[in-house]
């Protein structure tokens, strides 16, 4: 019998043989069949990632997400560059317009979003342990906190518009709504991703490795969104 073969005898003349070996392409060959009168049944090739999980390297989905987030980082870096460039040209306008900002309210809203990153990571820990119910619980909490953040941002927009600060009122208004608005769209995208992952766990009969990877990928995106907002908060509300 080949190395790695497993042999089970049910007490009769029929034996179930399962053998595994790895070929030159990194595939695990799983040989299985019923031995009866010296005849062996089927042989099939199964990807090692499916049979044994991740072999010490990230999945293509994870790598693709990281590459995509890197491009998103460049996009937000452009917004930051535009913000500080215009600010250096018109400091008096910045001093006047930033007085309209409700910093305590924005601080509370920021705290909620940052804490949602913590609950999201707790959901990832649960997913890594195969705990679908735990992952759903923490992801639902993260979704609610993210929705509260969006609601808070909408409330802030309404107050600023009432005070006369609109996207067309000044260069500051244009950059403020452009930067925070695009970030808000990214938050909404994260909320939709939470719903997708949560829904898949309800639809599936069992919690799979692929679903755990999806939870991890969503957490990467959510943490990215949170870090970008912390930087925006510092630039817009603290440095001013």
CSV table of C-alpha atoms in Angstrom, one decimal:
chain,number,residue,atom,x,y,z
A,1,UNK,CA,0.0,0.0,0.0
A,2,UNK,CA,1.3,3.5,-0.9
A,3,UNK,CA,2.4,5.9,1.9
A,4,UNK,CA,-0.5,7.9,3.3
A,5,UNK,CA,-3.0,5.1,2.4
A,6,UNK,CA,-5.7,4.4,4.9
A,7,UNK,CA,-7.4,1.0,5.0
A,8,UNK,CA,-10.8,0.2,6.6
A,9,UNK,CA,-12.2,-3.3,6.9
A,10,UNK,CA,-15.9,-3.7,7.5
A,11,UNK,CA,-15.5,-7.3,8.5
A,12,UNK,CA,-16.1,-8.8,5.0
A,13,UNK,CA,-14.1,-9.3,1.9
A,14,UNK,CA,-14.6,-5.8,0.7
A,15,UNK,CA,-12.0,-3.1,1.8
A,16,UNK,CA,-12.2,0.6,1.4
A,17,UNK,CA,-8.8,2.1,0.4
A,18,UNK,CA,-8.1,5.8,0.5
A,19,UNK,CA,-4.6,7.0,-0.4
A,20,UNK,CA,-3.3,10.5,-0.8
A,21,UNK,CA,-0.1,11.7,-2.6
A,22,UNK,CA,1.0,15.0,-4.1
A,23,UNK,CA,2.0,15.2,-7.7
A,24,UNK,CA,4.4,17.6,-9.4
A,25,UNK,CA,1.7,20.3,-9.9
A,26,UNK,CA,0.8,20.5,-6.2
A,27,UNK,CA,-2.3,18.5,-6.6
A,28,UNK,CA,-3.2,15.9,-4.0
A,29,UNK,CA,-4.2,12.7,-5.7
A,30,UNK,CA,-7.0,11.0,-3.6
A,31,UNK,CA,-7.3,7.4,-4.5
A,32,UNK,CA,-10.4,5.8,-3.2
A,33,UNK,CA,-12.3,2.7,-4.0
A,34,UNK,CA,-13.7,-0.6,-3.0
A,35,UNK,CA,-11.3,-3.6,-3.3
A,36,UNK,CA,-13.1,-6.8,-4.1
A,37,UNK,CA,-11.5,-9.8,-5.7
A,38,UNK,CA,-8.3,-7.8,-6.4
A,39,UNK,CA,-10.0,-5.0,-8.4
A,40,UNK,CA,-9.7,-1.3,-7.4
A,41,UNK,CA,-12.3,1.3,-8.4
A,42,UNK,CA,-11.8,5.0,-9.1
A,43,UNK,CA,-8.9,7.5,-8.9
A,44,UNK,CA,-9.5,11.3,-8.8
A,45,UNK,CA,-7.4,14.5,-8.6
A,46,UNK,CA,-8.5,17.0,-6.0
A,47,UNK,CA,-6.8,20.5,-5.6
A,48,UNK,CA,-4.8,20.5,-2.4
A,49,UNK,CA,-6.4,23.8,-1.3
A,50,UNK,CA,-9.8,22.1,-1.3
A,51,UNK,CA,-8.6,18.9,0.5
A,52,UNK,CA,-6.3,20.5,3.1
A,53,UNK,CA,-7.2,24.2,3.1
A,54,UNK,CA,-4.8,27.0,2.5
A,55,UNK,CA,-1.2,25.8,2.1
A,56,UNK,CA,0.6,28.6,3.8
A,57,UNK,CA,-0.3,31.3,1.2
A,58,UNK,CA,-3.1,33.7,0.7
A,59,UNK,CA,-6.0,33.0,-1.7
A,60,UNK,CA,-6.3,34.7,-5.1
A,61,UNK,CA,-9.3,36.6,-3.7
A,62,UNK,CA,-7.3,37.9,-0.8
A,63,UNK,CA,-4.4,39.0,-3.0
A,64,UNK,CA,-6.8,40.6,-5.5
A,65,UNK,CA,-8.5,42.5,-2.7
A,66,UNK,CA,-5.2,43.8,-1.4
A,67,UNK,CA,-4.2,45.0,-4.8
A,68,UNK,CA,-7.6,46.7,-5.3
A,69,UNK,CA,-7.4,48.4,-1.9
A,70,UNK,CA,-3.9,49.7,-2.9
A,71,UNK,CA,-5.4,51.4,-5.9
A,72,UNK,CA,-8.2,52.9,-3.7
A,73,UNK,CA,-5.5,54.2,-1.4
A,74,UNK,CA,-4.0,56.1,-4.3
A,75,UNK,CA,-7.4,57.6,-5.1
A,76,UNK,CA,-7.8,58.9,-1.5
A,77,UNK,CA,-4.2,60.1,-1.5
A,78,UNK,CA,-5.1,62.3,-4.5
A,79,UNK,CA,-8.0,63.8,-2.6
A,80,UNK,CA,-5.8,64.5,0.4
A,81,UNK,CA,-3.2,66.2,-1.9
A,82,UNK,CA,-6.0,68.3,-3.5
A,83,UNK,CA,-7.4,69.2,0.0
A,84,UNK,CA,-4.0,70.4,1.4
A,85,UNK,CA,-3.0,72.1,-1.8
A,86,UNK,CA,-6.1,74.3,-1.9
A,87,UNK,CA,-5.9,74.9,1.8
A,88,UNK,CA,-2.4,76.3,1.5
A,89,UNK,CA,-3.6,78.7,-1.2
A,90,UNK,CA,-6.7,79.9,0.7
A,91,UNK,CA,-6.0,79.6,4.4
A,92,UNK,CA,-8.4,82.4,5.3
A,93,UNK,CA,-11.3,80.6,3.6
A,94,UNK,CA,-10.4,77.4,5.5
A,95,UNK,CA,-10.4,79.3,8.8
A,96,UNK,CA,-13.8,80.7,8.1
A,97,UNK,CA,-15.5,77.5,6.7
A,98,UNK,CA,-14.2,75.1,9.3
A,99,UNK,CA,-15.9,77.1,12.0
A,100,UNK,CA,-19.1,75.5,10.8
A,101,UNK,CA,-18.0,72.0,11.6
A,102,UNK,CA,-19.6,70.2,14.6
A,103,UNK,CA,-16.4,68.6,16.0
A,104,UNK,CA,-18.0,66.9,19.0
A,105,UNK,CA,-20.7,65.3,16.8
A,106,UNK,CA,-18.1,64.2,14.3
A,107,UNK,CA,-15.9,62.7,17.1
A,108,UNK,CA,-18.8,60.6,18.3
A,109,UNK,CA,-19.5,59.4,14.8
A,110,UNK,CA,-15.9,58.6,14.3
A,111,UNK,CA,-15.7,56.6,17.5
A,112,UNK,CA,-18.7,54.5,16.4
A,113,UNK,CA,-17.0,53.7,13.1
A,114,UNK,CA,-13.7,52.8,14.7
A,115,UNK,CA,-15.4,50.5,17.2
A,116,UNK,CA,-17.2,48.8,14.3
A,117,UNK,CA,-13.7,47.8,13.1
A,118,UNK,CA,-13.2,46.0,16.4
A,119,UNK,CA,-16.5,44.1,16.2
A,120,UNK,CA,-15.7,43.2,12.6
A,121,UNK,CA,-12.4,41.6,13.7
A,122,UNK,CA,-14.2,39.7,16.4
A,123,UNK,CA,-16.4,38.3,13.6
A,124,UNK,CA,-13.3,37.3,11.7
A,125,UNK,CA,-12.0,35.4,14.7
A,126,UNK,CA,-15.3,33.6,15.0
A,127,UNK,CA,-15.2,32.7,11.3
A,128,UNK,CA,-11.7,31.3,11.6
A,129,UNK,CA,-13.0,29.0,14.3
A,130,UNK,CA,-15.9,27.9,12.0
A,131,UNK,CA,-18.4,29.6,14.3
A,132,UNK,CA,-20.9,30.9,11.8
A,133,UNK,CA,-23.4,32.1,14.4
A,134,UNK,CA,-20.6,34.1,16.1
A,135,UNK,CA,-19.5,35.6,12.8
A,136,UNK,CA,-23.1,36.7,12.0
A,137,UNK,CA,-23.6,38.3,15.4
A,138,UNK,CA,-20.4,40.4,15.2
A,139,UNK,CA,-21.0,41.3,11.5
A,140,UNK,CA,-24.5,42.4,12.2
A,141,UNK,CA,-23.3,44.6,15.0
A,142,UNK,CA,-20.7,46.1,12.6
A,143,UNK,CA,-23.4,46.6,10.0
A,144,UNK,CA,-25.5,48.5,12.5
A,145,UNK,CA,-22.7,50.7,13.6
A,146,UNK,CA,-21.7,51.5,10.0
A,147,UNK,CA,-25.3,52.4,9.2
A,148,UNK,CA,-25.3,54.7,12.3
A,149,UNK,CA,-22.2,56.4,10.9
A,150,UNK,CA,-23.8,57.0,7.6
A,151,UNK,CA,-26.9,58.3,9.3
A,152,UNK,CA,-24.7,60.7,11.3
A,153,UNK,CA,-22.9,61.8,8.2
A,154,UNK,CA,-26.2,62.6,6.5
A,155,UNK,CA,-27.3,64.6,9.6
A,156,UNK,CA,-24.1,66.6,9.5
A,157,UNK,CA,-24.6,67.3,5.8
A,158,UNK,CA,-28.1,68.6,6.4
A,159,UNK,CA,-26.8,70.9,9.1
A,160,UNK,CA,-24.0,72.2,7.0
A,161,UNK,CA,-26.3,72.9,4.0
A,162,UNK,CA,-28.6,74.7,6.4
A,163,UNK,CA,-25.6,76.9,7.4
A,164,UNK,CA,-24.9,77.7,3.8
A,165,UNK,CA,-22.0,75.3,3.2
A,166,UNK,CA,-22.7,73.4,0.0
A,167,UNK,CA,-20.7,71.6,-2.7
A,168,UNK,CA,-21.0,74.7,-4.9
A,169,UNK,CA,-20.5,77.4,-2.2
A,170,UNK,CA,-16.7,77.4,-2.1
A,171,UNK,CA,-13.6,75.4,-2.9
A,172,UNK,CA,-13.6,74.2,0.7
A,173,UNK,CA,-17.2,73.0,0.4
A,174,UNK,CA,-16.4,71.1,-2.9
A,175,UNK,CA,-13.4,69.3,-1.4
A,176,UNK,CA,-15.2,68.6,1.9
A,177,UNK,CA,-18.2,66.9,0.3
A,178,UNK,CA,-16.0,65.2,-2.3
A,179,UNK,CA,-13.7,63.6,0.2
A,180,UNK,CA,-16.3,62.7,2.8
A,181,UNK,CA,-18.9,61.8,0.2
A,182,UNK,CA,-16.7,59.3,-1.6
A,183,UNK,CA,-15.7,57.8,1.7
A,184,UNK,CA,-19.4,57.5,2.6
A,185,UNK,CA,-20.0,55.6,-0.6
A,186,UNK,CA,-17.2,53.2,0.4
A,187,UNK,CA,-18.9,52.7,3.7
A,188,UNK,CA,-22.1,51.8,2.0
A,189,UNK,CA,-20.2,49.4,-0.2
A,190,UNK,CA,-18.9,47.7,3.0
A,191,UNK,CA,-22.4,47.5,4.4
A,192,UNK,CA,-23.6,45.7,1.3
A,193,UNK,CA,-20.6,43.3,1.7
A,194,UNK,CA,-21.6,42.6,5.2
A,195,UNK,CA,-25.1,41.7,4.1
A,196,UNK,CA,-23.7,39.4,1.4
A,197,UNK,CA,-21.5,37.5,3.7
A,198,UNK,CA,-24.2,37.2,6.4
A,199,UNK,CA,-26.8,36.1,3.8
A,200,UNK,CA,-24.4,33.4,2.4
A,201,UNK,CA,-24.1,31.8,5.9
A,202,UNK,CA,-27.9,31.5,6.2
A,203,UNK,CA,-28.2,30.1,2.7
A,204,UNK,CA,-25.4,27.5,3.0
A,205,UNK,CA,-26.0,24.2,4.7
A,206,UNK,CA,-22.6,24.3,6.4
A,207,UNK,CA,-20.0,27.0,7.0
A,208,UNK,CA,-17.2,26.5,4.5
A,209,UNK,CA,-13.6,27.6,4.2
A,210,UNK,CA,-14.6,29.8,1.3
A,211,UNK,CA,-17.1,31.6,3.5
A,212,UNK,CA,-14.4,32.2,6.1
A,213,UNK,CA,-12.1,33.7,3.4
A,214,UNK,CA,-15.0,36.0,2.3
A,215,UNK,CA,-15.4,37.2,5.9
A,216,UNK,CA,-11.6,38.0,6.1
A,217,UNK,CA,-11.7,39.8,2.8
A,218,UNK,CA,-14.6,42.0,3.9
A,219,UNK,CA,-12.7,42.8,7.1
A,220,UNK,CA,-9.7,44.0,5.1
A,221,UNK,CA,-12.0,46.4,3.2
A,222,UNK,CA,-13.8,47.6,6.4
A,223,UNK,CA,-10.5,48.2,8.2
A,224,UNK,CA,-9.3,50.1,5.2
A,225,UNK,CA,-12.4,52.3,5.2
A,226,UNK,CA,-11.9,53.0,8.9
A,227,UNK,CA,-8.3,53.9,8.6
A,228,UNK,CA,-9.1,56.3,5.7
A,229,UNK,CA,-11.8,58.0,7.8
A,230,UNK,CA,-9.4,58.4,10.7
A,231,UNK,CA,-7.0,60.2,8.4
A,232,UNK,CA,-9.9,62.3,6.9
A,233,UNK,CA,-11.1,63.2,10.4
A,234,UNK,CA,-7.6,64.3,11.4
A,235,UNK,CA,-7.2,66.4,8.3
A,236,UNK,CA,-10.7,68.0,8.2
A,237,UNK,CA,-11.7,68.3,11.9
A,238,UNK,CA,-8.4,68.4,13.8
A,239,UNK,CA,-5.8,70.1,11.7
A,240,UNK,CA,-8.4,72.2,9.8
